Coordinates of C-alpha atoms and ligand atoms in Angstrom, one line a residue:
X53 CA -3.5 83.0 -15.5
X54 CA -1.0 81.7 -13.3
X55 CA -1.4 78.2 -11.0
X56 CA -1.2 79.2 -7.2
X57 CA 1.7 77.4 -5.4
X58 CA 0.4 74.7 -2.6
X59 CA 0.6 77.2 0.3
X60 CA -2.7 79.4 -1.2
X61 CA -6.0 77.8 -2.3
X62 CA -6.4 78.3 -6.0
X63 CA -8.9 81.3 -6.0
X64 CA -9.1 81.5 -9.9
X65 CA -12.8 81.9 -10.2
X66 CA -13.6 85.3 -9.6
X67 CA -10.9 87.1 -11.0
X68 CA -10.3 86.2 -14.8
X69 CA -12.6 83.1 -15.4
X70 CA -11.2 81.0 -18.2
X71 CA -13.9 79.3 -20.4
X72 CA -15.8 76.2 -19.0
X73 CA -14.0 73.8 -21.7
X74 CA -10.4 74.8 -20.2
X75 CA -12.0 74.8 -16.6
X76 CA -13.0 71.2 -17.0
X77 CA -9.5 70.4 -18.8
X78 CA -7.7 72.1 -15.6
X79 CA -9.7 70.1 -13.0
X80 CA -8.1 68.1 -10.4
X81 CA -8.1 64.6 -11.2
X82 CA -6.6 63.0 -8.5
X83 CA -7.0 62.1 -4.5
X84 CA -3.2 63.2 -4.1
X85 CA -3.2 66.5 -6.0
X86 CA -6.3 67.4 -4.5
X87 CA -5.2 66.8 -1.0
X88 CA -1.9 68.9 -1.8
X89 CA -3.8 71.7 -3.3
X90 CA -6.0 72.2 -0.1
X91 CA -3.2 72.0 2.0
X92 CA -3.7 68.3 3.7
X93 CA -0.9 66.0 4.1
X94 CA -1.1 63.2 1.2
X95 CA -0.4 60.0 2.5
X96 CA -0.2 56.5 0.8
X97 CA -3.3 54.6 1.2
X98 CA -5.7 57.3 1.2
X99 CA -6.0 57.6 -2.5
X100 CA -8.6 55.3 -4.3
X101 CA -9.0 57.3 -7.5
X102 CA -9.7 53.4 -8.9
X103 CA -12.5 53.0 -7.3
X104 CA -14.3 56.1 -8.6
X105 CA -12.0 58.8 -10.4
X106 CA -11.4 62.2 -8.8
X107 CA -12.7 65.2 -10.6
X108 CA -12.9 68.5 -8.8
X109 CA -12.7 72.0 -11.2
X110 CA -10.6 74.5 -9.6
X111 CA -13.3 76.6 -9.3
X112 CA -14.8 74.6 -6.7
X113 CA -11.6 73.9 -5.2
X114 CA -11.2 78.0 -4.3
X115 CA -14.0 77.8 -2.3
X116 CA -12.7 75.2 0.2
X117 CA -10.9 76.7 3.4
X118 CA -6.9 75.7 3.2
X119 CA -6.1 73.2 5.3
X120 CA -9.3 72.1 7.0
X121 CA -10.1 68.3 6.5
X122 CA -13.8 68.6 7.6
X123 CA -14.5 71.4 5.1
X124 CA -17.8 71.0 4.0
X125 CA -17.5 71.3 0.3
X126 CA -13.9 69.6 0.8
X127 CA -16.1 66.2 2.4
X128 CA -18.1 65.9 -0.7
X129 CA -15.3 65.5 -2.9
X130 CA -12.3 64.0 -0.7
X131 CA -11.9 59.9 -0.8
X132 CA -11.8 58.2 2.6
X133 CA -10.9 54.9 3.9
X134 CA -14.6 54.6 4.9
X135 CA -15.4 54.6 1.6
X136 CA -14.1 50.6 1.7
X137 CA -16.5 49.2 4.1
X138 CA -19.1 47.3 3.0
X139 CA -22.6 48.1 4.7
X140 CA -25.6 46.1 4.9
X141 CA -28.3 47.3 2.6
X142 CA -25.9 49.6 0.6
X143 CA -25.6 48.3 -3.1
X144 CA -24.5 49.0 -6.8
X145 CA -27.9 50.0 -8.3
X146 CA -30.1 51.7 -5.2
X147 CA -32.7 53.9 -7.0
X148 CA -33.3 50.9 -10.0
X149 CA -32.1 53.1 -12.8
X150 CA -31.2 49.9 -14.4
X151 CA -34.6 48.4 -14.4
X152 CA -36.3 51.7 -15.3
X153 CA -34.2 52.1 -18.4
X154 CA -36.3 51.9 -21.4
X155 CA -33.6 52.2 -24.1
X156 CA -31.3 54.9 -25.7
X157 CA -30.5 56.3 -22.6
X158 CA -34.0 56.9 -21.7
X159 CA -35.0 56.3 -17.9
X160 CA -38.8 56.6 -17.4
X161 CA -40.1 56.0 -13.7
X162 CA -42.8 58.8 -13.3
X163 CA -45.8 59.8 -15.4
X164 CA -45.5 62.5 -17.7
X165 CA -41.6 63.1 -17.4
X166 CA -38.9 60.9 -19.4
X167 CA -35.4 61.3 -18.2
X168 CA -32.4 61.6 -20.5
X169 CA -29.1 60.3 -19.8
X170 CA -27.5 63.0 -21.9
X171 CA -23.5 62.1 -21.0
X172 CA -21.2 60.2 -19.1
X173 CA -19.7 63.2 -17.8
X174 CA -20.0 64.6 -14.9
X175 CA -19.0 68.4 -13.5
X176 CA -17.8 67.2 -10.3
X177 CA -17.5 63.6 -8.9
X178 CA -19.1 63.8 -5.6
X179 CA -18.2 61.0 -3.2
X180 CA -21.6 60.2 -2.3
X181 CA -23.2 59.7 -5.9
X182 CA -25.5 56.9 -6.7
X183 CA -24.2 57.0 -9.6
X184 CA -20.6 56.3 -8.8
X185 CA -21.6 52.9 -9.3
X186 CA -23.7 53.1 -12.6
X187 CA -22.6 51.7 -15.7
X188 CA -23.4 55.2 -17.3
X189 CA -20.9 55.1 -20.4
X190 CA -23.2 51.8 -21.5
X191 CA -26.4 53.4 -21.1
X192 CA -25.6 57.0 -22.2
X193 CA -27.6 58.1 -25.2
X194 CA -25.1 60.4 -26.7
X195 CA -23.2 57.4 -28.2
X196 CA -26.0 56.4 -30.5
X197 CA -26.9 60.3 -31.3
X198 CA -29.7 60.2 -29.6
X199 CA -31.8 58.8 -32.2
X200 CA -33.5 55.8 -30.1
X201 CA -34.3 58.3 -27.5
X202 CA -35.8 60.7 -29.5
X203 CA -38.1 58.0 -31.5
X204 CA -39.1 56.8 -27.8
X205 CA -40.1 60.1 -27.0
X206 CA -41.9 60.3 -30.1
X207 CA -43.8 57.5 -29.6
X208 CA -45.0 58.3 -26.3
X209 CA -47.7 61.3 -26.6
X210 CA -48.1 60.9 -22.8
X211 CA -44.5 62.5 -22.1
X212 CA -44.8 66.1 -21.5
X213 CA -41.4 66.8 -20.0
X214 CA -38.0 66.0 -21.1
X215 CA -35.3 65.7 -18.5
X216 CA -31.6 66.2 -19.5
X217 CA -29.6 64.9 -16.8
X218 CA -26.4 62.6 -17.1
X219 CA -23.7 62.8 -15.8
X220 CA -24.1 66.3 -16.7
X221 CA -26.1 67.7 -19.5
X222 CA -24.1 70.9 -19.6
X223 CA -20.9 69.1 -20.2
X224 CA -22.2 68.7 -23.7
X225 CA -21.1 71.5 -25.7
X226 CA -23.3 74.3 -27.2
X227 CA -23.6 73.0 -30.5
X228 CA -24.6 68.9 -29.2
X229 CA -26.9 70.8 -26.8
X230 CA -28.5 72.9 -30.0
X231 CA -28.7 69.8 -32.0
X232 CA -30.4 67.9 -28.9
X233 CA -32.8 70.6 -27.9
X234 CA -33.8 71.1 -31.6
X235 CA -34.6 67.4 -32.0
X236 CA -36.8 67.6 -28.7
X237 CA -38.5 71.0 -29.9
X238 CA -39.6 69.2 -32.7
X239 CA -41.7 66.5 -30.9
X240 CA -45.0 68.5 -30.3
X241 CA -46.4 66.6 -27.5
X242 CA -43.3 67.9 -24.8
X243 CA -43.8 71.0 -23.5
X244 CA -41.3 71.6 -21.1
X245 CA -37.5 70.8 -20.8
X246 CA -35.7 70.3 -17.4
X247 CA -32.0 70.6 -17.1
X248 CA -30.5 68.4 -13.9
X249 CA -27.1 70.2 -13.8
X250 CA -24.1 70.7 -10.9
X251 CA -22.3 72.5 -13.8
X252 CA -23.9 76.1 -12.6
X253 CA -22.3 75.5 -9.2
X254 CA -18.9 73.7 -10.2
X255 CA -18.1 76.0 -12.8
X256 CA -20.5 78.7 -13.4
X257 CA -18.8 80.0 -16.2
X258 CA -20.6 77.3 -17.9
X259 CA -23.7 79.2 -18.2
X260 CA -22.7 81.6 -21.1
X261 CA -24.8 84.1 -22.7
X262 CA -25.6 82.3 -25.9
X263 CA -26.7 79.4 -24.2
X264 CA -28.8 80.8 -22.1
X265 CA -30.3 83.0 -25.3
X266 CA -30.7 79.4 -26.6
X267 CA -32.6 78.2 -23.6
X268 CA -34.9 81.4 -23.1
X269 CA -35.4 81.4 -26.7
X270 CA -36.6 77.7 -26.9
X271 CA -40.4 76.7 -27.9
X272 CA -39.8 74.5 -25.0
X273 CA -40.4 76.4 -21.2
X274 CA -37.0 75.5 -19.6
X275 CA -36.3 74.6 -16.1
X276 CA -33.3 74.3 -14.5
X277 CA -32.8 72.2 -11.1
X278 CA -29.0 73.0 -9.7
X279 CA -27.4 71.1 -7.3
X280 CA -25.7 72.7 -4.1
X281 CA -25.8 71.3 -0.5
X282 CA -23.8 74.1 1.2
X283 CA -24.2 77.5 1.5
X284 CA -20.3 78.0 0.7
X285 CA -20.8 76.2 -2.9
X286 CA -22.1 79.5 -3.7
X287 CA -19.9 82.5 -4.2
X288 CA -20.1 85.4 -6.0
X289 CA -19.5 84.2 -9.5
X290 CA -22.4 81.3 -8.9
X291 CA -25.0 83.7 -7.8
X292 CA -24.0 86.0 -10.7
X293 CA -24.4 83.0 -13.2
X294 CA -28.0 82.0 -11.3
X295 CA -29.3 85.4 -11.6
X296 CA -28.6 85.3 -15.3
X297 CA -30.9 82.2 -15.8
X298 CA -33.3 84.1 -13.6
X299 CA -32.9 87.4 -15.9
X300 CA -33.9 85.1 -18.9
X301 CA -37.2 84.0 -17.0
X302 CA -35.8 80.5 -16.6
X303 CA -37.1 79.2 -13.4
X304 CA -34.3 77.6 -11.2
X305 CA -34.6 75.2 -8.3
X306 CA -31.8 73.5 -6.0
X307 CA -31.8 69.8 -4.9
X308 CA -29.4 69.0 -2.2
X309 CA -28.6 65.5 -0.9
X310 CA -28.8 65.3 3.1
X311 CA -25.1 64.5 4.4
X312 CA -23.5 63.7 7.5
X313 CA -20.7 65.8 8.0
X314 CA -21.4 68.4 5.2
X315 CA -24.9 69.6 5.9
X316 CA -26.7 67.7 8.7
X317 CA -27.3 70.3 11.0
X318 CA -29.9 72.9 11.0
X319 CA -27.9 76.2 10.9
X320 CA -26.7 74.8 7.6
X321 CA -29.6 74.3 6.5
X322 CA -31.3 77.5 7.2
X323 CA -28.1 79.1 5.6
X324 CA -28.2 77.2 2.5
X325 CA -32.2 78.0 2.2
X326 CA -31.4 81.7 2.7
X327 CA -28.5 82.0 0.3
X328 CA -30.8 80.3 -2.5
X329 CA -34.2 82.5 -1.5
X330 CA -32.1 85.5 -1.7
X331 CA -30.9 85.0 -5.4
X332 CA -34.7 83.9 -6.2
X333 CA -33.6 80.1 -6.6
X334 CA -36.4 77.6 -4.4
X335 CA -35.3 74.9 -2.7
X336 CA -36.8 71.9 -4.2
X337 CA -35.5 68.9 -3.0
X338 CA -33.8 67.6 0.1
X339 CA -32.5 64.0 -0.4
X340 CA -32.3 60.9 1.7
X341 CA -28.9 59.7 1.0
X342 CA -29.5 56.9 -1.9
X343 CA -27.7 53.7 -0.3
X344 CA -24.9 53.2 -2.7
X345 CA -21.8 51.3 -1.7
X346 CA -19.2 53.7 -1.0
X347 CA -21.1 56.2 0.8
X348 CA -22.2 54.9 4.2
X349 CA -20.1 57.3 6.0
X350 CA -22.5 60.1 4.6
X351 CA -25.7 58.6 6.1
X352 CA -28.3 60.4 8.3
X353 CA -30.7 58.5 9.8
X354 CA -34.5 59.5 8.4
X355 CA -35.6 61.0 11.9
X356 CA -33.0 62.9 12.4
X357 CA -33.8 64.5 8.9
X358 CA -37.4 65.0 9.7
X359 CA -36.4 66.9 12.6
X360 CA -34.2 69.1 10.8
X361 CA -36.9 69.7 8.3
X362 CA -39.1 70.5 11.6
X363 CA -36.3 73.1 13.0
X364 CA -36.3 74.5 9.5
X365 CA -39.9 75.2 9.3
X366 CA -39.2 77.7 12.7
X367 CA -37.0 79.5 11.2
X368 CA -37.9 80.0 7.8
X369 CA -40.8 80.8 5.1
X370 CA -42.5 78.1 3.8
X371 CA -41.3 78.5 0.3
X372 CA -37.7 77.8 1.8
X373 CA -38.3 74.5 2.8
X374 CA -37.3 71.8 0.3
X375 CA -39.5 68.4 0.2
X376 CA -37.6 66.1 2.2
X377 CA -37.5 63.0 -0.4
X378 CA -36.2 59.3 -0.6
X379 CA -36.0 57.3 -3.9
X380 CA -37.2 53.7 -3.6
X381 CA -37.2 51.7 -6.7
X382 CA -40.5 51.0 -8.4
X383 CA -42.3 53.8 -6.6
X384 CA -44.3 56.1 -9.1
X385 CA -42.6 59.2 -7.6
X386 CA -40.2 60.5 -5.1
X387 CA -41.3 59.2 -1.7
X388 CA -41.5 62.6 0.8
X389 CA -39.9 61.3 4.2
X390 CA -42.5 62.4 6.7
Ligands
LIG684 C1 -36.2 62.2 -10.1 C2 -36.5 61.5 -11.1 C3 -37.5 62.4 -12.0 C4 -37.5 63.7 -11.8 O1 -38.3 64.0 -10.3 P1 -39.7 64.9 -9.9 O2 -40.4 64.6 -8.8 O3 -40.6 65.4 -11.4 O4 -38.5 66.3 -9.7 C5 -38.0 62.0 -13.2 N1 -37.3 60.8 -13.7 C6 -36.5 60.2 -12.9 C7 -35.8 59.0 -13.6 C8 -35.8 60.0 -12.1 O5 -35.3 60.0 -11.2
LIG685 S1 -24.3 62.8 -11.1 FE1 -24.6 65.0 -9.6 S2 -24.1 64.0 -7.8 FE2 -23.2 62.5 -8.9 S3 -21.2 62.9 -9.3 FE3 -22.6 63.9 -10.7 S4 -22.6 65.9 -10.2 FE4 -22.2 64.7 -8.3

């Protein structure tokens, strides 16, 4: 496929999609290249690839309005000088993942559920992410072939549900995933397998038919939690992929982060919820931003967030309202903000 010149957006997702591994290889990997491809001036002093590597698949770039520095998708991936501002209360591990790591890439904070950090890689690098400062490559389970994690899950009969998160579990190949799912299936007390993945949004061709068949035929009930913050992220290709999950009987939820300059107004949140429920995807959580260094410019104060939720209630069915939550280290669940 021909690469488009810098004067047109890289609209490649809905013509002949390349395989997802090729899509990952073609992803934009520097702020300078990102600025160039979306039609922004490439100024020195803007790039901050050293702090947090840039990674944006072209499928996601294709949804960005060309030449608009305020585009809500671009804002999620564009480095800004505000990232350098150190703000009190913003830290490196705001959600206490290091304290809750029980070994082998397993993080257990909540009853009945254990989260497996399957892979250090992500489908897209979001500038607001609480993991931007987290040493995932150190705790990633992959390096030890999940042996420790599987033993820990097997030894704890209270674990009914295993969450595959990361990074992004779908950056594993089908054969690695098959191996991992097989090991989890062999643990009798585990009943559900939950995927937390942004790949269905960032690079929807990842949801291949063989992968969906594997999940649908598992002994475990699979749930999917995807992550979109704005309706513009859900183009026709994403909608089709989410539809394939639904057709296979796999429930799909969406979580979002409340982000200044991206989705912190009621019209945007209503449009996102409507887009999701039209596709049979249930809005699950709206997260208060985790206070990680470098992300303070995305902060929306909780009072504003509560008003937004109230305003959404006046316009949407009850099932379209996500639960507005924050993550407070040491609590036994996500904490509703109300
Ligand atoms: C968020 C999270 C979960 C899932 O919580 P739910 O409320 O069930 O969605 C599980 N484990 C960890 C470590 C988490 O951070
Ligand atoms: S963990 Fe999720 S929010 Fe964070 S960078 Fe990866 S895809 Fe983005």
